[in-house]
Every structure is written in C-alpha cells, then in structure tokens.
mmCIF file of C-alpha atoms and ligand atoms in Angstrom:
data_model
loop_
_atom_site.group_PDB
_atom_site.id
_atom_site.type_symbol
_atom_site.label_atom_id
_atom_site.label_comp_id
_atom_site.label_asym_id
_atom_site.label_seq_id
_atom_site.Cartn_x
_atom_site.Cartn_y
_atom_site.Cartn_z
ATOM 1 C CA MET A 1 -74.350 44.429 -4.603
ATOM 2 C CA THR A 2 -70.844 45.342 -3.683
ATOM 3 C CA TYR A 3 -69.206 48.523 -5.108
ATOM 4 C CA ILE A 4 -65.421 48.805 -5.175
ATOM 5 C CA ALA A 5 -62.531 51.261 -6.428
ATOM 6 C CA GLY A 6 -60.440 49.521 -9.273
ATOM 7 C CA LEU A 7 -57.711 50.626 -11.768
ATOM 8 C CA VAL A 8 -59.431 50.440 -15.159
ATOM 9 C CA VAL A 9 -57.918 50.478 -18.730
ATOM 10 C CA ARG A 10 -60.915 51.765 -21.111
ATOM 11 C CA GLU A 11 -58.958 51.026 -24.395
ATOM 12 C CA GLN A 12 -55.484 50.286 -25.472
ATOM 13 C CA GLY A 13 -53.384 53.373 -25.347
ATOM 14 C CA VAL A 14 -55.580 55.173 -22.850
ATOM 15 C CA PRO A 15 -54.075 55.700 -19.475
ATOM 16 C CA ALA A 16 -55.610 53.718 -16.535
ATOM 17 C CA THR A 17 -57.910 55.668 -14.187
ATOM 18 C CA VAL A 18 -59.491 54.581 -10.662
ATOM 19 C CA GLU A 19 -63.241 53.954 -11.432
ATOM 20 C CA GLU A 20 -66.066 52.676 -9.117
ATOM 21 C CA LEU A 21 -66.984 49.091 -10.368
ATOM 22 C CA ARG A 22 -69.710 46.577 -9.414
ATOM 23 C CA LEU A 23 -68.466 43.301 -8.143
ATOM 24 C CA PRO A 24 -70.229 40.171 -9.190
ATOM 25 C CA GLU A 25 -71.947 38.022 -6.344
ATOM 26 C CA VAL A 26 -69.944 35.187 -5.000
ATOM 27 C CA GLY A 27 -70.926 31.993 -6.635
ATOM 28 C CA PRO A 28 -70.621 28.490 -5.605
ATOM 29 C CA GLY A 29 -66.706 27.571 -5.168
ATOM 30 C CA GLN A 30 -65.857 31.149 -5.348
ATOM 31 C CA VAL A 31 -64.425 33.614 -2.480
ATOM 32 C CA ARG A 32 -64.378 37.294 -2.061
ATOM 33 C CA VAL A 33 -61.162 38.771 -1.134
ATOM 34 C CA ARG A 34 -60.299 42.226 0.240
ATOM 35 C CA ILE A 35 -56.971 42.996 -1.230
ATOM 36 C CA ARG A 36 -54.482 44.642 1.080
ATOM 37 C CA ALA A 37 -51.384 44.581 -1.192
ATOM 38 C CA ALA A 38 -50.642 44.379 -5.059
ATOM 39 C CA GLY A 39 -47.344 44.361 -6.670
ATOM 40 C CA VAL A 40 -46.906 46.365 -10.127
ATOM 41 C CA CYS A 41 -45.799 43.465 -12.451
ATOM 42 C CA HIS A 42 -44.250 43.746 -15.902
ATOM 43 C CA SER A 43 -47.066 41.549 -17.213
ATOM 44 C CA ASP A 44 -49.390 44.348 -16.190
ATOM 45 C CA LEU A 45 -47.402 46.826 -18.273
ATOM 46 C CA SER A 46 -47.453 44.169 -21.175
ATOM 47 C CA MET A 47 -51.410 44.419 -21.004
ATOM 48 C CA ILE A 48 -51.339 48.125 -21.797
ATOM 49 C CA ASN A 49 -48.187 48.640 -23.886
ATOM 50 C CA GLY A 50 -49.305 46.429 -26.814
ATOM 51 C CA THR A 51 -47.198 43.361 -26.273
ATOM 52 C CA LEU A 52 -50.426 41.491 -25.204
ATOM 53 C CA ARG A 53 -53.966 42.375 -26.635
ATOM 54 C CA PRO A 54 -56.407 41.791 -23.780
ATOM 55 C CA PRO A 55 -59.990 42.793 -24.096
ATOM 56 C CA HIS A 56 -61.346 46.149 -22.569
ATOM 57 C CA PRO A 57 -62.529 47.661 -20.287
ATOM 58 C CA LEU A 58 -59.820 45.983 -17.954
ATOM 59 C CA VAL A 59 -58.918 45.815 -14.506
ATOM 60 C CA LEU A 60 -55.085 45.454 -14.197
ATOM 61 C CA GLY A 61 -53.190 43.644 -11.386
ATOM 62 C CA HIS A 62 -52.398 40.064 -10.745
ATOM 63 C CA GLU A 63 -49.604 39.899 -7.827
ATOM 64 C CA ALA A 64 -51.501 40.298 -4.741
ATOM 65 C CA ALA A 65 -52.641 39.323 -1.193
ATOM 66 C CA GLY A 66 -55.617 39.855 0.913
ATOM 67 C CA GLU A 67 -58.107 38.728 3.403
ATOM 68 C CA VAL A 68 -61.013 36.445 2.508
ATOM 69 C CA VAL A 69 -64.353 38.420 3.480
ATOM 70 C CA GLU A 70 -66.856 35.972 1.981
ATOM 71 C CA VAL A 71 -67.035 32.245 0.694
ATOM 72 C CA GLY A 72 -69.452 30.864 -1.612
ATOM 73 C CA ALA A 73 -71.318 27.330 -1.263
ATOM 74 C CA HIS A 74 -68.945 24.389 -1.060
ATOM 75 C CA VAL A 75 -65.731 26.289 -0.616
ATOM 76 C CA THR A 76 -63.267 24.187 1.432
ATOM 77 C CA ARG A 77 -59.883 25.779 0.640
ATOM 78 C CA ALA A 78 -60.353 29.155 2.648
ATOM 79 C CA ALA A 79 -62.452 30.626 5.281
ATOM 80 C CA VAL A 80 -63.623 34.202 6.252
ATOM 81 C CA GLY A 81 -60.572 35.891 7.862
ATOM 82 C CA ASP A 82 -57.760 33.821 6.174
ATOM 83 C CA HIS A 83 -54.911 35.695 4.755
ATOM 84 C CA VAL A 84 -54.469 34.521 1.170
ATOM 85 C CA VAL A 85 -51.988 35.004 -1.952
ATOM 86 C CA LEU A 86 -53.724 35.076 -5.116
ATOM 87 C CA ASN A 87 -52.868 32.568 -7.907
ATOM 88 C CA TRP A 88 -53.081 33.964 -11.408
ATOM 89 C CA GLN A 89 -53.000 30.519 -13.046
ATOM 90 C CA PRO A 90 -54.995 28.307 -10.646
ATOM 91 C CA PRO A 91 -54.559 24.613 -11.754
ATOM 92 C CA CYS A 92 -57.844 22.483 -12.265
ATOM 93 C CA ARG A 93 -56.085 19.474 -10.930
ATOM 94 C CA ASN A 94 -58.192 17.372 -13.709
ATOM 95 C CA CYS A 95 -56.503 18.168 -16.989
ATOM 96 C CA TRP A 96 -53.800 16.097 -18.661
ATOM 97 C CA PHE A 97 -50.883 18.403 -17.566
ATOM 98 C CA CYS A 98 -52.261 18.576 -14.004
ATOM 99 C CA ALA A 99 -52.764 14.912 -13.729
ATOM 100 C CA ASN A 100 -49.016 14.565 -15.064
ATOM 101 C CA GLY A 101 -47.361 16.805 -12.436
ATOM 102 C CA GLN A 102 -47.162 19.959 -14.759
ATOM 103 C CA PRO A 103 -49.907 22.368 -12.951
ATOM 104 C CA TRP A 104 -48.092 25.282 -14.306
ATOM 105 C CA LEU A 105 -49.232 24.451 -17.771
ATOM 106 C CA CYS A 106 -52.675 23.551 -16.694
ATOM 107 C CA SER A 107 -54.912 23.605 -19.938
ATOM 108 C CA THR A 108 -57.812 25.256 -18.425
ATOM 109 C CA SER A 109 -55.996 28.361 -17.037
ATOM 110 C CA SER A 110 -53.167 28.779 -19.397
ATOM 111 C CA GLY A 111 -52.821 31.723 -21.566
ATOM 112 C CA VAL A 112 -55.890 33.614 -20.603
ATOM 113 C CA ALA A 113 -55.082 37.303 -20.654
ATOM 114 C CA ALA A 114 -58.465 38.542 -19.060
ATOM 115 C CA LEU A 115 -61.644 37.080 -18.067
ATOM 116 C CA GLU A 116 -65.084 38.792 -17.907
ATOM 117 C CA ASN A 117 -65.818 39.481 -14.167
ATOM 118 C CA GLY A 118 -68.072 42.352 -12.632
ATOM 119 C CA MET A 119 -69.303 45.432 -14.439
ATOM 120 C CA THR A 120 -68.764 49.073 -14.630
ATOM 121 C CA LEU A 121 -71.383 51.475 -12.969
ATOM 122 C CA ASP A 122 -73.346 51.816 -16.268
ATOM 123 C CA GLY A 123 -73.545 47.833 -16.823
ATOM 124 C CA GLU A 124 -70.765 47.335 -19.162
ATOM 125 C CA PRO A 125 -69.021 43.971 -18.442
ATOM 126 C CA VAL A 126 -65.334 44.495 -17.129
ATOM 127 C CA HIS A 127 -62.663 41.953 -18.019
ATOM 128 C CA VAL A 128 -60.003 41.276 -15.092
ATOM 129 C CA CYS A 129 -56.285 40.761 -15.868
ATOM 130 C CA LEU A 130 -55.285 37.184 -15.515
ATOM 131 C CA GLY A 131 -58.717 35.981 -13.951
ATOM 132 C CA LEU A 132 -57.817 38.448 -10.980
ATOM 133 C CA GLY A 133 -57.997 42.212 -11.506
ATOM 134 C CA ALA A 134 -56.175 42.879 -8.390
ATOM 135 C CA PHE A 135 -55.706 46.637 -8.520
ATOM 136 C CA ALA A 136 -59.089 46.816 -6.783
ATOM 137 C CA GLU A 137 -60.348 47.221 -3.308
ATOM 138 C CA GLN A 138 -61.685 43.511 -3.597
ATOM 139 C CA VAL A 139 -61.901 40.680 -5.929
ATOM 140 C CA VAL A 140 -64.205 37.599 -6.573
ATOM 141 C CA ALA A 141 -62.349 34.542 -7.840
ATOM 142 C CA PRO A 142 -62.599 30.823 -7.816
ATOM 143 C CA GLU A 143 -61.370 29.223 -4.619
ATOM 144 C CA ASN A 144 -58.418 27.515 -6.419
ATOM 145 C CA ALA A 145 -56.997 30.852 -7.130
ATOM 146 C CA VAL A 146 -56.271 31.546 -3.381
ATOM 147 C CA ILE A 147 -53.540 29.975 -1.176
ATOM 148 C CA VAL A 148 -53.661 30.392 2.450
ATOM 149 C CA VAL A 149 -50.543 31.923 4.170
ATOM 150 C CA PRO A 150 -49.740 32.536 7.704
ATOM 151 C CA LYS A 151 -51.152 35.729 9.336
ATOM 152 C CA GLU A 152 -47.821 36.974 10.462
ATOM 153 C CA LEU A 153 -46.488 37.435 6.922
ATOM 154 C CA ASP A 154 -46.567 41.068 5.839
ATOM 155 C CA TRP A 155 -49.199 41.899 3.158
ATOM 156 C CA GLU A 156 -46.576 43.225 0.669
ATOM 157 C CA MET A 157 -44.289 40.094 0.962
ATOM 158 C CA ALA A 158 -47.243 37.965 0.576
ATOM 159 C CA ALA A 159 -48.360 39.831 -2.495
ATOM 160 C CA LEU A 160 -44.825 39.408 -4.015
ATOM 161 C CA LEU A 161 -44.952 35.543 -3.512
ATOM 162 C CA GLY A 162 -47.712 35.434 -5.897
ATOM 163 C CA CYS A 163 -45.876 36.292 -9.009
ATOM 164 C CA SER A 164 -42.336 37.750 -9.015
ATOM 165 C CA VAL A 165 -40.721 35.658 -6.164
ATOM 166 C CA LEU A 166 -42.573 32.359 -7.074
ATOM 167 C CA THR A 167 -41.485 33.050 -10.706
ATOM 168 C CA GLY A 168 -37.852 33.888 -10.028
ATOM 169 C CA SER A 169 -37.205 31.322 -7.418
ATOM 170 C CA GLY A 170 -38.909 28.543 -9.449
ATOM 171 C CA ALA A 171 -36.876 29.437 -12.446
ATOM 172 C CA VAL A 172 -33.704 29.028 -10.488
ATOM 173 C CA ARG A 173 -34.759 25.883 -8.456
ATOM 174 C CA ASN A 174 -37.251 24.097 -10.804
ATOM 175 C CA THR A 175 -36.284 24.900 -14.371
ATOM 176 C CA ALA A 176 -32.568 25.643 -14.380
ATOM 177 C CA GLN A 177 -31.853 23.538 -11.352
ATOM 178 C CA VAL A 178 -28.826 25.826 -10.460
ATOM 179 C CA ARG A 179 -26.144 23.859 -8.467
ATOM 180 C CA PRO A 180 -23.670 24.910 -5.927
ATOM 181 C CA GLY A 181 -20.724 26.564 -7.445
ATOM 182 C CA GLU A 182 -22.358 27.260 -10.858
ATOM 183 C CA SER A 183 -22.186 30.786 -12.612
ATOM 184 C CA VAL A 184 -25.463 32.336 -13.288
ATOM 185 C CA LEU A 185 -26.109 35.172 -15.767
ATOM 186 C CA VAL A 186 -29.356 37.283 -14.934
ATOM 187 C CA ILE A 187 -30.453 39.544 -17.829
ATOM 188 C CA GLY A 188 -33.295 42.105 -16.800
ATOM 189 C CA LEU A 189 -33.516 43.316 -13.012
ATOM 190 C CA GLY A 190 -37.020 43.919 -12.315
ATOM 191 C CA GLY A 191 -38.976 42.354 -9.733
ATOM 192 C CA VAL A 192 -38.506 38.879 -11.189
ATOM 193 C CA GLY A 193 -34.744 39.408 -12.218
ATOM 194 C CA LEU A 194 -33.945 40.415 -8.778
ATOM 195 C CA SER A 195 -35.788 37.504 -7.351
ATOM 196 C CA VAL A 196 -33.704 35.282 -9.749
ATOM 197 C CA VAL A 197 -30.435 36.764 -8.401
ATOM 198 C CA ALA A 198 -31.662 36.175 -4.760
ATOM 199 C CA ALA A 199 -32.547 32.709 -5.406
ATOM 200 C CA ALA A 200 -29.460 31.844 -7.386
ATOM 201 C CA ARG A 201 -27.313 33.095 -4.315
ATOM 202 C CA ALA A 202 -29.522 31.031 -2.081
ATOM 203 C CA ALA A 203 -28.895 27.994 -4.284
ATOM 204 C CA GLY A 204 -25.209 28.284 -3.891
ATOM 205 C CA ALA A 205 -24.312 29.821 -7.285
ATOM 206 C CA GLY A 206 -20.573 30.803 -7.086
ATOM 207 C CA GLN A 207 -21.162 33.657 -9.434
ATOM 208 C CA VAL A 208 -24.065 35.677 -10.094
ATOM 209 C CA ILE A 209 -23.656 38.180 -12.862
ATOM 210 C CA ALA A 210 -26.448 40.686 -12.972
ATOM 211 C CA VAL A 211 -27.091 42.713 -16.255
ATOM 212 C CA ASP A 212 -29.416 45.663 -16.949
ATOM 213 C CA VAL A 213 -29.491 48.535 -19.297
ATOM 214 C CA THR A 214 -28.506 51.172 -16.582
ATOM 215 C CA GLU A 215 -25.908 51.561 -13.999
ATOM 216 C CA ALA A 216 -28.761 52.605 -11.587
ATOM 217 C CA LYS A 217 -29.505 48.970 -10.953
ATOM 218 C CA LYS A 218 -26.284 47.960 -9.560
ATOM 219 C CA GLY A 219 -27.075 48.716 -5.766
ATOM 220 C CA LEU A 220 -30.202 46.762 -6.264
ATOM 221 C CA ALA A 221 -28.390 43.831 -7.656
ATOM 222 C CA GLU A 222 -25.742 43.732 -5.216
ATOM 223 C CA ALA A 223 -28.370 44.007 -2.308
ATOM 224 C CA ALA A 224 -30.207 40.868 -3.966
ATOM 225 C CA GLY A 225 -26.884 39.092 -4.012
ATOM 226 C CA ALA A 226 -25.051 39.692 -7.248
ATOM 227 C CA THR A 227 -21.376 39.015 -7.344
ATOM 228 C CA ASP A 228 -20.891 41.059 -10.620
ATOM 229 C CA PHE A 229 -22.953 43.765 -12.259
ATOM 230 C CA VAL A 230 -22.607 44.529 -16.023
ATOM 231 C CA VAL A 231 -24.323 47.246 -18.027
ATOM 232 C CA SER A 232 -25.732 45.443 -21.119
ATOM 233 C CA SER A 233 -24.063 46.134 -24.366
ATOM 234 C CA ASP A 234 -23.065 44.481 -27.456
ATOM 235 C CA ALA A 235 -19.874 43.270 -25.818
ATOM 236 C CA LEU A 236 -22.065 41.414 -23.062
ATOM 237 C CA SER A 237 -20.854 37.886 -24.223
ATOM 238 C CA LYS A 238 -17.175 38.933 -24.283
ATOM 239 C CA ASP A 239 -17.740 40.642 -20.754
ATOM 240 C CA VAL A 240 -19.206 37.382 -19.419
ATOM 241 C CA ARG A 241 -16.537 35.236 -20.891
ATOM 242 C CA VAL A 242 -13.829 37.332 -19.224
ATOM 243 C CA ARG A 243 -15.565 36.680 -15.772
ATOM 244 C CA THR A 244 -16.091 32.947 -16.314
ATOM 245 C CA GLU A 245 -12.515 31.766 -17.186
ATOM 246 C CA GLY A 246 -13.242 32.226 -21.003
ATOM 247 C CA ARG A 247 -16.252 29.764 -20.999
ATOM 248 C CA GLY A 248 -19.327 31.696 -20.860
ATOM 249 C CA ALA A 249 -21.809 31.198 -17.811
ATOM 250 C CA ASP A 250 -23.207 27.939 -17.002
ATOM 251 C CA HIS A 251 -26.646 29.319 -16.878
ATOM 252 C CA ALA A 252 -28.209 32.249 -18.392
ATOM 253 C CA ILE A 253 -31.642 33.358 -17.092
ATOM 254 C CA GLU A 254 -33.498 35.790 -19.367
ATOM 255 C CA CYS A 255 -36.002 38.011 -17.404
ATOM 256 C CA VAL A 256 -36.831 40.728 -20.155
ATOM 257 C CA GLY A 257 -38.895 38.601 -22.915
ATOM 258 C CA ARG A 258 -37.139 40.121 -25.944
ATOM 259 C CA ALA A 259 -35.561 38.409 -28.976
ATOM 260 C CA SER A 260 -32.395 40.478 -28.588
ATOM 261 C CA THR A 261 -31.954 39.615 -24.846
ATOM 262 C CA ILE A 262 -32.808 35.749 -25.506
ATOM 263 C CA ARG A 263 -30.057 35.951 -28.213
ATOM 264 C CA ALA A 264 -27.816 37.741 -25.794
ATOM 265 C CA ALA A 265 -28.345 35.238 -23.001
ATOM 266 C CA TRP A 266 -27.813 32.247 -25.626
ATOM 267 C CA ARG A 267 -24.465 33.836 -26.680
ATOM 268 C CA ALA A 268 -23.229 34.519 -23.132
ATOM 269 C CA THR A 269 -23.729 30.952 -22.058
ATOM 270 C CA ARG A 270 -21.084 28.275 -22.109
ATOM 271 C CA ARG A 271 -20.936 25.186 -24.508
ATOM 272 C CA GLY A 272 -23.411 22.899 -23.036
ATOM 273 C CA GLY A 273 -24.850 25.507 -20.716
ATOM 274 C CA GLN A 274 -28.421 26.318 -20.198
ATOM 275 C CA VAL A 275 -30.727 29.205 -21.108
ATOM 276 C CA THR A 276 -33.815 29.868 -19.305
ATOM 277 C CA VAL A 277 -36.338 32.255 -20.703
ATOM 278 C CA VAL A 278 -38.438 33.783 -17.999
ATOM 279 C CA GLY A 279 -39.573 36.920 -19.754
ATOM 280 C CA MET A 280 -42.835 36.979 -21.742
ATOM 281 C CA GLY A 281 -42.331 38.472 -25.072
ATOM 282 C CA ALA A 282 -44.502 39.452 -28.052
ATOM 283 C CA ALA A 283 -45.781 36.822 -30.409
ATOM 284 C CA ASP A 284 -44.127 38.447 -33.481
ATOM 285 C CA ASP A 285 -40.458 39.027 -31.881
ATOM 286 C CA MET A 286 -38.777 36.179 -33.608
ATOM 287 C CA VAL A 287 -35.471 34.723 -32.113
ATOM 288 C CA GLN A 288 -32.976 33.741 -34.598
ATOM 289 C CA LEU A 289 -30.438 30.936 -33.897
ATOM 290 C CA GLY A 290 -27.970 29.177 -36.356
ATOM 291 C CA ALA A 291 -28.687 25.424 -37.073
ATOM 292 C CA LEU A 292 -24.972 24.718 -36.743
ATOM 293 C CA ASP A 293 -24.745 27.025 -33.729
ATOM 294 C CA ILE A 294 -27.723 24.906 -31.966
ATOM 295 C CA PHE A 295 -25.771 21.763 -32.593
ATOM 296 C CA SER A 296 -22.147 22.685 -31.835
ATOM 297 C CA SER A 297 -22.893 24.861 -28.796
ATOM 298 C CA ALA A 298 -24.944 22.053 -27.326
ATOM 299 C CA ARG A 299 -26.806 24.548 -25.061
ATOM 300 C CA THR A 300 -30.425 24.006 -23.927
ATOM 301 C CA LEU A 301 -32.969 26.651 -24.315
ATOM 302 C CA ARG A 302 -36.122 26.329 -22.212
ATOM 303 C CA ALA A 303 -38.905 28.468 -20.678
ATOM 304 C CA SER A 304 -39.971 28.645 -17.185
ATOM 305 C CA VAL A 305 -43.741 29.311 -16.929
ATOM 306 C CA TYR A 306 -44.803 30.805 -13.428
ATOM 307 C CA GLY A 307 -41.518 29.269 -11.836
ATOM 308 C CA GLN A 308 -42.510 25.632 -13.205
ATOM 309 C CA ALA A 309 -43.969 25.400 -9.724
ATOM 310 C CA ASP A 310 -47.211 24.012 -8.144
ATOM 311 C CA PRO A 311 -48.109 27.312 -6.312
ATOM 312 C CA ASP A 312 -50.122 25.283 -3.610
ATOM 313 C CA ILE A 313 -47.074 23.846 -2.465
ATOM 314 C CA GLU A 314 -44.394 26.538 -3.070
ATOM 315 C CA VAL A 315 -46.040 29.687 -2.041
ATOM 316 C CA PRO A 316 -46.545 28.380 1.569
ATOM 317 C CA ALA A 317 -42.872 27.073 1.553
ATOM 318 C CA LEU A 318 -41.790 30.373 0.476
ATOM 319 C CA ALA A 319 -43.824 32.053 3.054
ATOM 320 C CA ARG A 320 -42.096 29.901 5.745
ATOM 321 C CA ASP A 321 -38.733 30.861 4.073
ATOM 322 C CA VAL A 322 -39.599 34.459 4.557
ATOM 323 C CA LEU A 323 -40.955 34.139 8.321
ATOM 324 C CA GLU A 324 -37.988 31.947 9.282
ATOM 325 C CA GLY A 325 -35.438 34.468 7.804
ATOM 326 C CA ARG A 326 -34.042 32.248 4.978
ATOM 327 C CA LEU A 327 -35.473 34.686 2.236
ATOM 328 C CA SER A 328 -35.336 38.374 2.263
ATOM 329 C CA LEU A 329 -37.701 40.418 0.066
ATOM 330 C CA ASP A 330 -37.033 43.782 1.305
ATOM 331 C CA HIS A 331 -34.554 44.662 -1.447
ATOM 332 C CA LEU A 332 -37.111 44.125 -3.886
ATOM 333 C CA ILE A 333 -39.639 46.826 -2.755
ATOM 334 C CA THR A 334 -38.703 50.339 -3.886
ATOM 335 C CA ASP A 335 -41.840 52.169 -4.004
ATOM 336 C CA ARG A 336 -45.004 52.103 -1.698
ATOM 337 C CA ILE A 337 -48.003 53.653 -3.533
ATOM 338 C CA GLU A 338 -51.700 53.971 -3.791
ATOM 339 C CA LEU A 339 -54.125 52.870 -6.608
ATOM 340 C CA ALA A 340 -53.888 56.060 -8.527
ATOM 341 C CA ASP A 341 -50.270 55.999 -8.591
ATOM 342 C CA VAL A 342 -49.993 52.835 -10.594
ATOM 343 C CA PRO A 343 -49.760 54.577 -14.032
ATOM 344 C CA ALA A 344 -46.632 56.747 -12.720
ATOM 345 C CA ALA A 345 -45.117 53.115 -11.477
ATOM 346 C CA PHE A 346 -45.632 51.931 -15.011
ATOM 347 C CA ASP A 347 -43.676 54.674 -16.251
ATOM 348 C CA ARG A 348 -40.859 54.133 -13.841
ATOM 349 C CA MET A 349 -40.976 50.601 -14.877
ATOM 350 C CA ALA A 350 -40.671 51.468 -18.651
ATOM 351 C CA ARG A 351 -37.616 53.695 -18.009
ATOM 352 C CA GLY A 352 -36.159 50.718 -15.999
ATOM 353 C CA GLU A 353 -36.085 52.474 -12.546
ATOM 354 C CA GLY A 354 -36.415 50.926 -9.213
ATOM 355 C CA ALA A 355 -37.603 47.387 -8.570
ATOM 356 C CA ARG A 356 -41.212 46.677 -7.280
ATOM 357 C CA SER A 357 -43.831 49.164 -6.653
ATOM 358 C CA VAL A 358 -46.486 47.886 -4.124
ATOM 359 C CA VAL A 359 -49.872 49.343 -3.868
ATOM 360 C CA HIS A 360 -51.290 49.252 -0.490
ATOM 361 C CA LEU A 361 -55.033 49.259 -0.338
HETATM 362 ZN ZN1 ZN B 401 -46.615 39.109 -12.764
HETATM 363 ZN ZN1 ZN B 402 -55.339 21.550 -15.183
#
C-alpha cells in the first residue's frame, strides 16, 4: 500500500486541504507516476466554485508531469523512469470518434469530471479530478493517460503542455486555423489565454488584441506577443473595430467560458469571421444571439475541446518546439508554489491576478 499526500476537497464550498491518502494498487494496463510539477488550471477552480459539480471527497489537479515509478502488467507505452505528461482525456482509440479522427471527443473519456480512485485514511473512496487528481505526490492512471516526453524538458514546462498549452495552441492551429496576417482577438488572459496569444503570434497573426478585466495583465499579454491590449468594457466591439479598419477581428478566441464574453467575442468579430470558444462555462449560462444576426453576420461559432488535438502526437511535438526554442513558456509561469499554497493560488486566479501557478512536488 502506498501512502501519499494530496490536496483534497471534502465538500462543495469547503477549502481544500492537504491530506494523507491511500493510493490504489497498480493494475494491468496502469502506471504509477510520481508527480514533479502540476499547474493550477481554471478547470480546477471550476470544480470547487460551483461551475461544475463533481463528487467528493475530491483530489484536484490535472495539468501535470512526472516520472513513472511502477508499471502494471501489459503496459507498453511507458517504462519505469520515463518522464511523462498526463493527459486528462485519454482517447480509447476504439470508439466512433477515435476511429473517425476526433480523439478529443472520445466517447469513453469525455465529460467525466471525476473518477473514483484511491481512499482516504479512514477507508472512504476518493474521486480524482478528470481521472487524474494530480495535486498529489503520486497518481495511478491508465497507461493511455501518459505521454512520454524527453528527459531534458523542464518539469514545469512539461506540466503546462498537458492542459493550457495544448488547449491554447490547438485552438489557434487546429480549430481557428489562424493564417498569416489575420487579426485575432483573445478574451481572458489566464494560462490558456496567454497560450492562445503566443500561438496566434507564432501562426503569423498580424494583430493579436488581448483583452482582460484589469490593466495588470498588460505586461503578461505583451510578453506573450500581443500587439494590442484592451481592458474589457461595454465598448469592446467598438474598440476592436477601431483597431481593425472598422471591420472587427478575423478571429475571436474566448478563453473565459461565460455567456457575456462569448457574446462580446461574437460582436467584436467581423462579418464572416470566426468565434472559437475555449472557456468551459456553466450549463445554465445561456448565450443569446439574434436569428437575423446569425444569418447576416455570417460568422462561425465553434468550440475547441482540449485544443481539438491528438495529444499523443501534439504533446511530443510541442515538447520539441520548447526544447528547440520555437516555443517559449517562461512568460506563462508567475508563481511557483507548494501543495498547501494551491487554495491561495485559486484566490489569485479568481481575482484575475498572475498567469500560471505551478506546484512543485
Ligand atoms: Zn486544465
Ligand atoms: Zn475513443
């Protein structure tokens, strides 16, 4: 039996605390990973602020990297000692979506907020966030939830590849398919939004207009490659039009997950432009669009789930981009913390401060 420390939420509305937990035995097709770095993602906050309603007790955390310390029977994807990025939506490779080239919509792993895995010290089953529960010293996961990356890659860079960077770069490259010279509006500058900004510049966007609720994000936005920074207001679509020869942006990429910001993205996009929703919102937050507006604006509205990517292909490719200097993630990390500091990182996130906080374990 392996005992580990993990960050546990006992019930909705009660702050998370570090607890000792019992890890399950490693079964066939599973691996045990010692977590080395884990990013604090907005989806973790959504698990505790009422946006999502996962079961409890719950171990948070899903954007992580670590070292394989044990493999179960029949495991072929990883060996002890491998450095791996965790994948919170591992494709099964058998369902209709996987067979039709859309592994990000895999029907066996989509939409599961938390799975039962492990126990508290008094024997109560614990649930792990997105099948991982990576705010913990170790996790036991199916082998298809790990992606081997080169050992030269920093742990914290590797962790970010597993959620924010894959999501952000995939939204630009796979979903929006931004072309050189196009203008891109990015709303919401957390870890994902800043990754979108960087990916849009890397894709050759002529103009990247970054938007957040406070001026405090301006420096981070510019470091990521934004050409313009705008503090969000009711005049956003007018501001964007002024900066885009009166038309509106070719693309708007919404990284908040709220009806109001999806509407703002829609209104700031040019006729025939594309709105890409990356933010994960609440089920009852309704987006209202006029039927005539949908027709006459000729805009496209689409969602980008987990970067619309095959993580088994794109995570190793992003790792090479980082190692060979084509992709810089340094500007994404603003706080390096311990497990017990995660609740304070959620507070900073809720106040809109900083970019990524990364837990070092
Ligand atoms: Zn995430
Ligand atoms: Zn599948």
